[in-house]
Coordinates of C-alpha atoms in Angstrom, one line a residue:
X50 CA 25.9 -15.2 -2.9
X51 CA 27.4 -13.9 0.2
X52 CA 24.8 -12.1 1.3
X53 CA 21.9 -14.2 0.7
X54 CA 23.8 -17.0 2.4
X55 CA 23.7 -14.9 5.3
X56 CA 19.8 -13.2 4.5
X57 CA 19.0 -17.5 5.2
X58 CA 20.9 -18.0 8.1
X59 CA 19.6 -15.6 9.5
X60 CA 15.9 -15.7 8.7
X61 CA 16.7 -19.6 10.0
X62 CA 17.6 -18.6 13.2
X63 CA 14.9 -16.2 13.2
X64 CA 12.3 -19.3 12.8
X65 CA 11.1 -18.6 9.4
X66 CA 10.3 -22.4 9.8
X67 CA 8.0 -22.3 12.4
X68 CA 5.3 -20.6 10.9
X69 CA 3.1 -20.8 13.7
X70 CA 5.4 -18.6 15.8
X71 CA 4.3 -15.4 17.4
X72 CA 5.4 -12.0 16.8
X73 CA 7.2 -10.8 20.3
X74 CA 5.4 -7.4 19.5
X75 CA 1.9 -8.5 19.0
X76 CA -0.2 -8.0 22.3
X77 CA -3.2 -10.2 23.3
X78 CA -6.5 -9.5 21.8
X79 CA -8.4 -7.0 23.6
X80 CA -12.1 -5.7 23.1
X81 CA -12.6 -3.4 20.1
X82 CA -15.1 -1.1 21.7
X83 CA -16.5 -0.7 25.2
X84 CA -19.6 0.4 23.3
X85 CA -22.4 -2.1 22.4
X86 CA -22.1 -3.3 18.5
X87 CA -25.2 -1.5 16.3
X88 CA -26.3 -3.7 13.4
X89 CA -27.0 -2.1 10.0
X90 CA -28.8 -3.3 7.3
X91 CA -25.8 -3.2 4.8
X92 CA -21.8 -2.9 5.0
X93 CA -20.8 0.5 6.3
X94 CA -17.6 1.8 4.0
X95 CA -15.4 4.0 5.9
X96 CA -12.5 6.5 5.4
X97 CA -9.1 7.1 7.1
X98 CA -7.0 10.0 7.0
X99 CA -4.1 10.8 8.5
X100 CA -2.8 14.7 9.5
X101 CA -0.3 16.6 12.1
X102 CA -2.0 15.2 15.1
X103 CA -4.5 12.2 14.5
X104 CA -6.9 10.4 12.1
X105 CA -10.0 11.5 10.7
X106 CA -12.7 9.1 10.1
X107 CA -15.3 9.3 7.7
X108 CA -18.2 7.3 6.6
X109 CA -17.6 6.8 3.1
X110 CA -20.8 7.0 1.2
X111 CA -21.6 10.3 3.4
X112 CA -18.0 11.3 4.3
X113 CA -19.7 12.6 7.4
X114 CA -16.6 12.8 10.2
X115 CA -17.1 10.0 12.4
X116 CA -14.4 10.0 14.4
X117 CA -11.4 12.3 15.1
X118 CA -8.6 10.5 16.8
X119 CA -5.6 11.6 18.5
X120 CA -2.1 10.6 17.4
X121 CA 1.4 11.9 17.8
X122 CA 4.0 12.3 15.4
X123 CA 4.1 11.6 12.1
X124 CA 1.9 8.5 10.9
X125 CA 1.1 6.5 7.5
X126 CA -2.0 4.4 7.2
X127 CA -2.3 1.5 4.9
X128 CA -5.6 -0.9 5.1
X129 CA -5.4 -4.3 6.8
X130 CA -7.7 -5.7 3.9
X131 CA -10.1 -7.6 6.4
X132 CA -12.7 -4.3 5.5
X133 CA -12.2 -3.1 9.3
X134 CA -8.5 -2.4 10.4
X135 CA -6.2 -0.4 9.4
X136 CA -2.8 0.0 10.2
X137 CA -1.1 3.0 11.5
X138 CA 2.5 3.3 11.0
X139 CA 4.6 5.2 14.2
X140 CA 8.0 5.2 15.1
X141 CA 8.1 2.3 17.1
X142 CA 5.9 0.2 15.1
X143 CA 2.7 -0.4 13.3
X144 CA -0.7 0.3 15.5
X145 CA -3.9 -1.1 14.7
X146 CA -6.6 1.1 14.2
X147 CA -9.8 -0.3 14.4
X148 CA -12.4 1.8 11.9
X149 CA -15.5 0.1 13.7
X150 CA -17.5 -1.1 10.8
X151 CA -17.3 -5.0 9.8
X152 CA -19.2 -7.8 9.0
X153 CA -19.8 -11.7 10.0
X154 CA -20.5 -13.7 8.0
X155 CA -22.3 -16.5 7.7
X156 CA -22.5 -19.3 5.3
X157 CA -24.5 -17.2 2.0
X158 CA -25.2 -13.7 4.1
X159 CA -23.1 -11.2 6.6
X160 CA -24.5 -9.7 9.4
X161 CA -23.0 -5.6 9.4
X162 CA -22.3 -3.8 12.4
X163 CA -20.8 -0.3 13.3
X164 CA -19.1 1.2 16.4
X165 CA -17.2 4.3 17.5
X166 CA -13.8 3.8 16.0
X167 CA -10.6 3.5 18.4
X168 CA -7.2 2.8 18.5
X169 CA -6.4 -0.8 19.5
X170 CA -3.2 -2.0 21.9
X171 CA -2.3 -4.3 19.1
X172 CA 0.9 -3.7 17.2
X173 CA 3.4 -5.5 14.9
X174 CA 6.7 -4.7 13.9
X175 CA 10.0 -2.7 15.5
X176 CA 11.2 0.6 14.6
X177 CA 10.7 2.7 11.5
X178 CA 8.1 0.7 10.1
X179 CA 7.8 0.8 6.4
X180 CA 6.0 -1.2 3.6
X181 CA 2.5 -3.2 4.1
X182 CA 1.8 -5.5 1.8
X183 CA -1.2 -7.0 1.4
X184 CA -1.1 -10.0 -1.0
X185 CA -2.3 -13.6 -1.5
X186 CA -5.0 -13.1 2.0
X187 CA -1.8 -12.1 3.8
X188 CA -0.3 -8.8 5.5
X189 CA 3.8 -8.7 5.4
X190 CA 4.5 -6.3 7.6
X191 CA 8.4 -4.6 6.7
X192 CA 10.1 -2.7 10.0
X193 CA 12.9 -0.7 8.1
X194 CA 14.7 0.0 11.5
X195 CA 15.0 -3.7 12.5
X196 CA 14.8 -5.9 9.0
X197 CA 11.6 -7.4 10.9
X198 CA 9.2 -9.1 8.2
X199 CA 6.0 -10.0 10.1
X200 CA 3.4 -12.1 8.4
X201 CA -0.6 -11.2 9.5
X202 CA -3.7 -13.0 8.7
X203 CA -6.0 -10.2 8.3
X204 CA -8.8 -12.6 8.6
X205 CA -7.6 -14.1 12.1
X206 CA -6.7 -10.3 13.3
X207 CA -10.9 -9.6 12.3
X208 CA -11.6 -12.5 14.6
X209 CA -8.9 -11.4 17.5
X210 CA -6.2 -13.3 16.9
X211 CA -3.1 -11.4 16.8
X212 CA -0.4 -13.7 16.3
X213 CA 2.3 -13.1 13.8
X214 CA 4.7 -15.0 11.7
X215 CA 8.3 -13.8 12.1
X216 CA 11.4 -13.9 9.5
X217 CA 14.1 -11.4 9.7
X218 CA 16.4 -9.8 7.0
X219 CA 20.2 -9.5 8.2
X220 CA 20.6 -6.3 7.4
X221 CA 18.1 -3.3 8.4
X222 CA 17.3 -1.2 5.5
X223 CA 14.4 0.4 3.3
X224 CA 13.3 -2.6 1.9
X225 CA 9.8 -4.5 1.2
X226 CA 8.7 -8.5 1.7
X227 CA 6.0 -10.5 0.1
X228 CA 4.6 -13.7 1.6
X229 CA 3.2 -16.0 -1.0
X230 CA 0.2 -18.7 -0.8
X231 CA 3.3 -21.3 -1.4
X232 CA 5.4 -20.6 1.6
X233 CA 7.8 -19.0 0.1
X234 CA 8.6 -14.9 0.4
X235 CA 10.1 -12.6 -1.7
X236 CA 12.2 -10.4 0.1
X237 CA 14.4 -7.1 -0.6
X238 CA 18.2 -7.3 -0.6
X239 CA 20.5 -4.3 0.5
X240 CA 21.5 -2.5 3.6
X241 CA 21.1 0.9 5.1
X242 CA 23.1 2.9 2.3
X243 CA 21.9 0.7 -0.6
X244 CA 19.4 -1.9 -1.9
X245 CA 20.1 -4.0 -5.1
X246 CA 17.8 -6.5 -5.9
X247 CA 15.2 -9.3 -4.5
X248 CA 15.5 -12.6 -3.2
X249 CA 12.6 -15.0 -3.4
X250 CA 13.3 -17.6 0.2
X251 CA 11.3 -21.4 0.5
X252 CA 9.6 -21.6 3.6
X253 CA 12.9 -22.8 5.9
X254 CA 14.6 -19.7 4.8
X255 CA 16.4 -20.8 1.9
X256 CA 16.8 -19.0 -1.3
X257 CA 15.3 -20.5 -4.5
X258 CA 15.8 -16.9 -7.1
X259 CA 17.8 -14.2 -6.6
X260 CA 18.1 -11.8 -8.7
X261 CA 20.6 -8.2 -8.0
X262 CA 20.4 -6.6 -10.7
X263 CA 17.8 -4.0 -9.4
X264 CA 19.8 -0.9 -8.1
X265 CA 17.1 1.3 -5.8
X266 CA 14.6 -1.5 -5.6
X267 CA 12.0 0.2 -4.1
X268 CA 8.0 -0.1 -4.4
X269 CA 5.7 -3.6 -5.3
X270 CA 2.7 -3.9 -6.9
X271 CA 0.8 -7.7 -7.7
X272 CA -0.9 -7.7 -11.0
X273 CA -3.9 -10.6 -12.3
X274 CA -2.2 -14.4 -11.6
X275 CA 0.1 -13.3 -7.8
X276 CA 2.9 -11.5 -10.5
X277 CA 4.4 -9.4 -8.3
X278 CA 6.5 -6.1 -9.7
X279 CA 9.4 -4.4 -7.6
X280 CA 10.6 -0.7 -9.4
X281 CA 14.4 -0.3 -9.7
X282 CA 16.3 2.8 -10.7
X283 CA 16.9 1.7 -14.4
X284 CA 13.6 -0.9 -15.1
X285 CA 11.0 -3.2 -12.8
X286 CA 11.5 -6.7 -11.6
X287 CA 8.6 -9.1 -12.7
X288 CA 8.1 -12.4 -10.3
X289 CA 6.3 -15.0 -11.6
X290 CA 6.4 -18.1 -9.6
X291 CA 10.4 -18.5 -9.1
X292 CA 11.2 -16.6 -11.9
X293 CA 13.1 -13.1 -11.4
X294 CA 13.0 -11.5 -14.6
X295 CA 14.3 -7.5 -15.4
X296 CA 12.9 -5.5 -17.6
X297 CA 15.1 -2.2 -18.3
X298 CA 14.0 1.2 -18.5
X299 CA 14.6 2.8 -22.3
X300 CA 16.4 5.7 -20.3
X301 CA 19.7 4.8 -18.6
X302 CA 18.5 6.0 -15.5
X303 CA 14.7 5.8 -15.6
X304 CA 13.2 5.3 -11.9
X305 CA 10.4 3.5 -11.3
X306 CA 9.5 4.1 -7.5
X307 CA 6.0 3.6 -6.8
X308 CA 3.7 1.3 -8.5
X309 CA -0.4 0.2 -8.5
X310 CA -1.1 -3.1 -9.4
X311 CA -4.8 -4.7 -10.1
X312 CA -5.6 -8.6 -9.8
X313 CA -8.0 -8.0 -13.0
X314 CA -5.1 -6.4 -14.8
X315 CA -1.9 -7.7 -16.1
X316 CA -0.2 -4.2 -16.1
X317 CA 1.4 -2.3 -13.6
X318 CA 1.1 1.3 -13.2
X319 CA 4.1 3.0 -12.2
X320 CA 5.4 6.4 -12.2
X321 CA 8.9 7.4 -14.2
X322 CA 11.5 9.7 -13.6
X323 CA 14.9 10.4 -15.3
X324 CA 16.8 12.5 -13.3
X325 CA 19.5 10.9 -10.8
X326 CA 20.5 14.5 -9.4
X327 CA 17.1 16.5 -8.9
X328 CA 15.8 16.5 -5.0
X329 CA 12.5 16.3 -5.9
X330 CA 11.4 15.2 -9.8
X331 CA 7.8 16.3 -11.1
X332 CA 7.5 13.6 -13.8
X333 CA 5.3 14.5 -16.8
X334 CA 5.6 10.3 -17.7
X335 CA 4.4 7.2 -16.3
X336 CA 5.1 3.7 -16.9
X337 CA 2.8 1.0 -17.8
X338 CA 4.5 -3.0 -17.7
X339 CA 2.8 -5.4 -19.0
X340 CA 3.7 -8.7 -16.6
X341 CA 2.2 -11.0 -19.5
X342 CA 4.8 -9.7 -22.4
X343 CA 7.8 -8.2 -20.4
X344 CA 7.3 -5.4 -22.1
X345 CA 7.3 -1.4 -20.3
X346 CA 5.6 1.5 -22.3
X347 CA 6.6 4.7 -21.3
X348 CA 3.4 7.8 -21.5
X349 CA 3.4 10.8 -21.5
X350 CA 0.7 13.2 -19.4
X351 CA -0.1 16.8 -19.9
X352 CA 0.3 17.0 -15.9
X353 CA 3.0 16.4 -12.9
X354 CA 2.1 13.9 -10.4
X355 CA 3.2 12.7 -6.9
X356 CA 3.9 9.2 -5.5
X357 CA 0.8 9.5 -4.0
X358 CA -1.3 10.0 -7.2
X359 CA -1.6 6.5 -8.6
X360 CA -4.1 3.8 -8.3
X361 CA -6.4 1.7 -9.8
X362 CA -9.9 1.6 -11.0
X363 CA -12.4 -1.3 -10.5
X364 CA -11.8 -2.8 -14.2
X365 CA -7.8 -2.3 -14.1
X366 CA -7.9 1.4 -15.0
X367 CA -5.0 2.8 -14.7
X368 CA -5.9 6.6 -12.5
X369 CA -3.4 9.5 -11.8
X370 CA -4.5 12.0 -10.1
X371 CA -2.6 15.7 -12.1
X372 CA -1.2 18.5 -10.8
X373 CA -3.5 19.9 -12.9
X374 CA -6.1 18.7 -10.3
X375 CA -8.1 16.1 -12.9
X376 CA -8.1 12.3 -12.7
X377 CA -6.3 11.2 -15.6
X378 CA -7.7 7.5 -16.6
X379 CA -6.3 5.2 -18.9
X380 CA -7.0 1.8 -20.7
X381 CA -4.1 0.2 -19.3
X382 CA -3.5 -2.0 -22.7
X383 CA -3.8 0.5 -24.9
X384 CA -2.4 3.9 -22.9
X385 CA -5.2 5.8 -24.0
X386 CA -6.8 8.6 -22.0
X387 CA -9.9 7.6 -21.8
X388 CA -11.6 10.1 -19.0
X389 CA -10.4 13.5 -18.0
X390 CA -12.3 14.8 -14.8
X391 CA -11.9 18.3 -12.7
X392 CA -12.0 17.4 -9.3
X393 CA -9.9 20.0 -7.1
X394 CA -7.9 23.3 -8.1
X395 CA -4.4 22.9 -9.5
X396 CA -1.8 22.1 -7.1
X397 CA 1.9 21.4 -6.9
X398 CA 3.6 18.7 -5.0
X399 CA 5.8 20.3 -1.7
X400 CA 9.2 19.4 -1.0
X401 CA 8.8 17.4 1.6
X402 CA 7.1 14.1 1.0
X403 CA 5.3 13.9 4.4
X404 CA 3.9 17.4 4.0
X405 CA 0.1 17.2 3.3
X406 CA -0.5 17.3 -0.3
X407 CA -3.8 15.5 -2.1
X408 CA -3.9 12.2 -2.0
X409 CA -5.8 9.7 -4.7
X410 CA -8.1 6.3 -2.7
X411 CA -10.4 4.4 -4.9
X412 CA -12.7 2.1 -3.3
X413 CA -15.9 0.2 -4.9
X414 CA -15.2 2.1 -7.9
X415 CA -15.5 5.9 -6.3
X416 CA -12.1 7.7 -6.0
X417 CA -11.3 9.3 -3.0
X418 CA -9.7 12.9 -3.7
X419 CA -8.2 15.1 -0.7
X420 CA -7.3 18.3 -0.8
X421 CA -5.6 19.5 2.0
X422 CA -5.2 23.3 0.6
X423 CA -8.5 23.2 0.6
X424 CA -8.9 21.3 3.7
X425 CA -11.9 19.5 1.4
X426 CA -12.4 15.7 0.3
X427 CA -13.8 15.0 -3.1
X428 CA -15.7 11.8 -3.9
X429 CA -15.9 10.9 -7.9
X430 CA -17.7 8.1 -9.7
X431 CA -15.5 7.1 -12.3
X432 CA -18.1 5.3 -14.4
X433 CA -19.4 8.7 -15.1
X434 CA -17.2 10.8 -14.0
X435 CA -20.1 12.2 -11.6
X436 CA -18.9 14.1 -7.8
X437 CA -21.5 11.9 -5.5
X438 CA -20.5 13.7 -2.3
X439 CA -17.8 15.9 -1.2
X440 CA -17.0 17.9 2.3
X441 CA -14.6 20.1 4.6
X442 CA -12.6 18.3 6.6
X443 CA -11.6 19.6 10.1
X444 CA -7.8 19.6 9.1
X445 CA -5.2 19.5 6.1
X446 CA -4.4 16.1 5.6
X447 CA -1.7 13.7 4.6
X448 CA -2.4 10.5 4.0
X449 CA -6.0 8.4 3.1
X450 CA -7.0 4.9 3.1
X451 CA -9.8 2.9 3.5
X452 CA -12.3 -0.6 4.2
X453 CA -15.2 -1.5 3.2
X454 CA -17.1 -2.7 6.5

């Protein structure tokens, strides 16, 4: 108990407590766009992704380039869920990119506008940035190089207000936090050379659950009913309410590193790999846990796949996007294969995990395909398995996200 003891203290100190408490890197609102707002007569969906140099954005019914903008260095992306930010992980922080297509509503109706995209002067978090998740109407925000957990109301940042909620984690390391509805957050435990479990804290700081039996923890999903999943290098961690419970691999070492959750679903995709000494694993398994039973189910796929290759459909399908360059979809109760569609050329994942390599989005129930050997982006209906548009894309890219205007 050691080091929870100190993980409260310190998220005490930090003001955990005062949850109206402002992030010292947020930055005052500023205008979206110099450009005047035009209204449309329905959302505009649009794309984000991410390559050596900048963003590319697309519409996404179209995927006509909107936008190209600039960026140094190395970025991620990951979606603010308010259907107009996104967030754009640097070195120093998390930027807020806004894609220029939202709506206001209004009581029954929304009224949808569109404008050039831009990168804002609003950012969160300290250095090394890390996880975003977006869970119960609420960003948590992870900084790796600082422990800095900031807490977003992606609804308020729509409306201009930037303010953030603050904790921090003693110790700085690769870790991930989830802010609940209830107050209370769950919250990696570990340090820079290790991580070992998860820690669920009340809202002063104070731990309710711990649970350290989760070597590698790395990696959340939230399946239907806010269960939350963390992977671990021998099983997952399931999190209902204040309950930690572990659910072991059938391998002794049987990684589970990146998961994909759905709120219709109580199964967790995730992926599965059983070798402690390879650099760089190309599993031919997957995992699917069900958060209902506690139990994990182990399948097998006639194709490798990268952390980058898993996501869900609109009805809780479970998607994996092959080496083999088809969308693999499965009933995610049953682990049958129920659709096998060719959407790029066969492809192998590189050795470094921020080289380009293709990348699987789905959005109102069209998955989002890049190809960056291709320089091409692939959009598939996966009710029929149909390609409803597709394009060149003006550079190879890395990573893709999305909102929905």
């Amino acid at each position: 108990m050691r080091v929870l003891a100190a993980l409260s203290v310190s998220l005490i100190a930090a003001g955990c407590g005062k949850p109206d408490g402002d992030t010292a890197a947020s930055r005052p609102a500023a205008p979206s766009t110099s450009v005047k707002p035009t209204e449309q007569a329905s959302p505009t969906p649009r794309l984000a992704l991410s390559y050596d140099g900048g963003v590319l954005v697309l519409d996404a019914e179209t995927l006509r380039q909107v936008a190209d903008i600039p960026l140094d260095g190395f970025v991620r992306l990951n979606s603010a869920a308010n259907g107009r930010h996104v967030l754009v992980s640097q070195s120093d922080g998390f930027a807020v990119l806004d894609l220029g297509t939202w709506t206001n509503r209004h009581g029954d109706h929304g009224h949808h506008y569109t404008a050039p995209p831009k990168l804002t002067d609003i950012r969160f978090g300290g250095a090394e940035p890390g996880h975003v998740v977006a869970h119960d109407d609420m960003l948590t925000l992870f900084s790796d190089g600082t422990g800095a957990v900031d807490v977003v109301d992606p609804a308020k940042l729509l409306k201009g207000d930037t303010a953030a909620r603050n904790a921090t984690v003693t110790t700085p390391h690769h870790g991930v936090a989830v802010a609940r509805a209830d107050g209370t957050m769950v919250v990696s435990v570990g340090d820079e050379e290790t991580r070992s479990g998860a820690v669920i804290l009340d809202g002063t700081g104070v731990p309710v659950a711990t649970n350290e039996s989760c070597p590698g923890l790395h990696g959340e999903a939230a399946a239907a009913g806010g269960v939350l999943t963390f992977g671990c290098q021998d099983g997952i961690l399931i999190v209902r309410g204040n309950d930690i419970r572990k659910v072991a691999s059938p391998d002794p070492y049987g990684r589970i590193g990146n998961q994909a959750g759905s709120d219709v679903s109580p199964v967790v995709l995730g992926d599965y790999k059983t070798d402690p000494d390879a650099e760089l694993e190309r599993p031919r398994r997957f995992t699917l846990t069900d958060t209902t039973t506690g139990t994990l189910r182990v399948v097998p796929i006639d194709a490798s796949y990268s952390f980058r290759s898993l996501d869900r459909g609109p009805k809780g399908e479970a998607v994996i996007l092959g080496t083999d360059g088809h969308l693999h979809v499965f009933d995610p109760v049953t682990a049958r294969r129920t659709a096998h569609i060719a959407v790029i050329g066969a492809w192998t994942e590189p050795d470094e995990w921020q080289s380009p390599m293709p990348n699987l989005h789905i959005q109102d129930g069209i998955a989002y395909v890049s190809d960056p050997a291709a320089q091409r982006l692939v959009a598939v209906n996966l009710a029929d398995g149909a390609t409803v548009a597709q394009t060149q894309l003006a550079h190879p890219t890395v990573e893709l996200t999305g909102v929905s205007g």
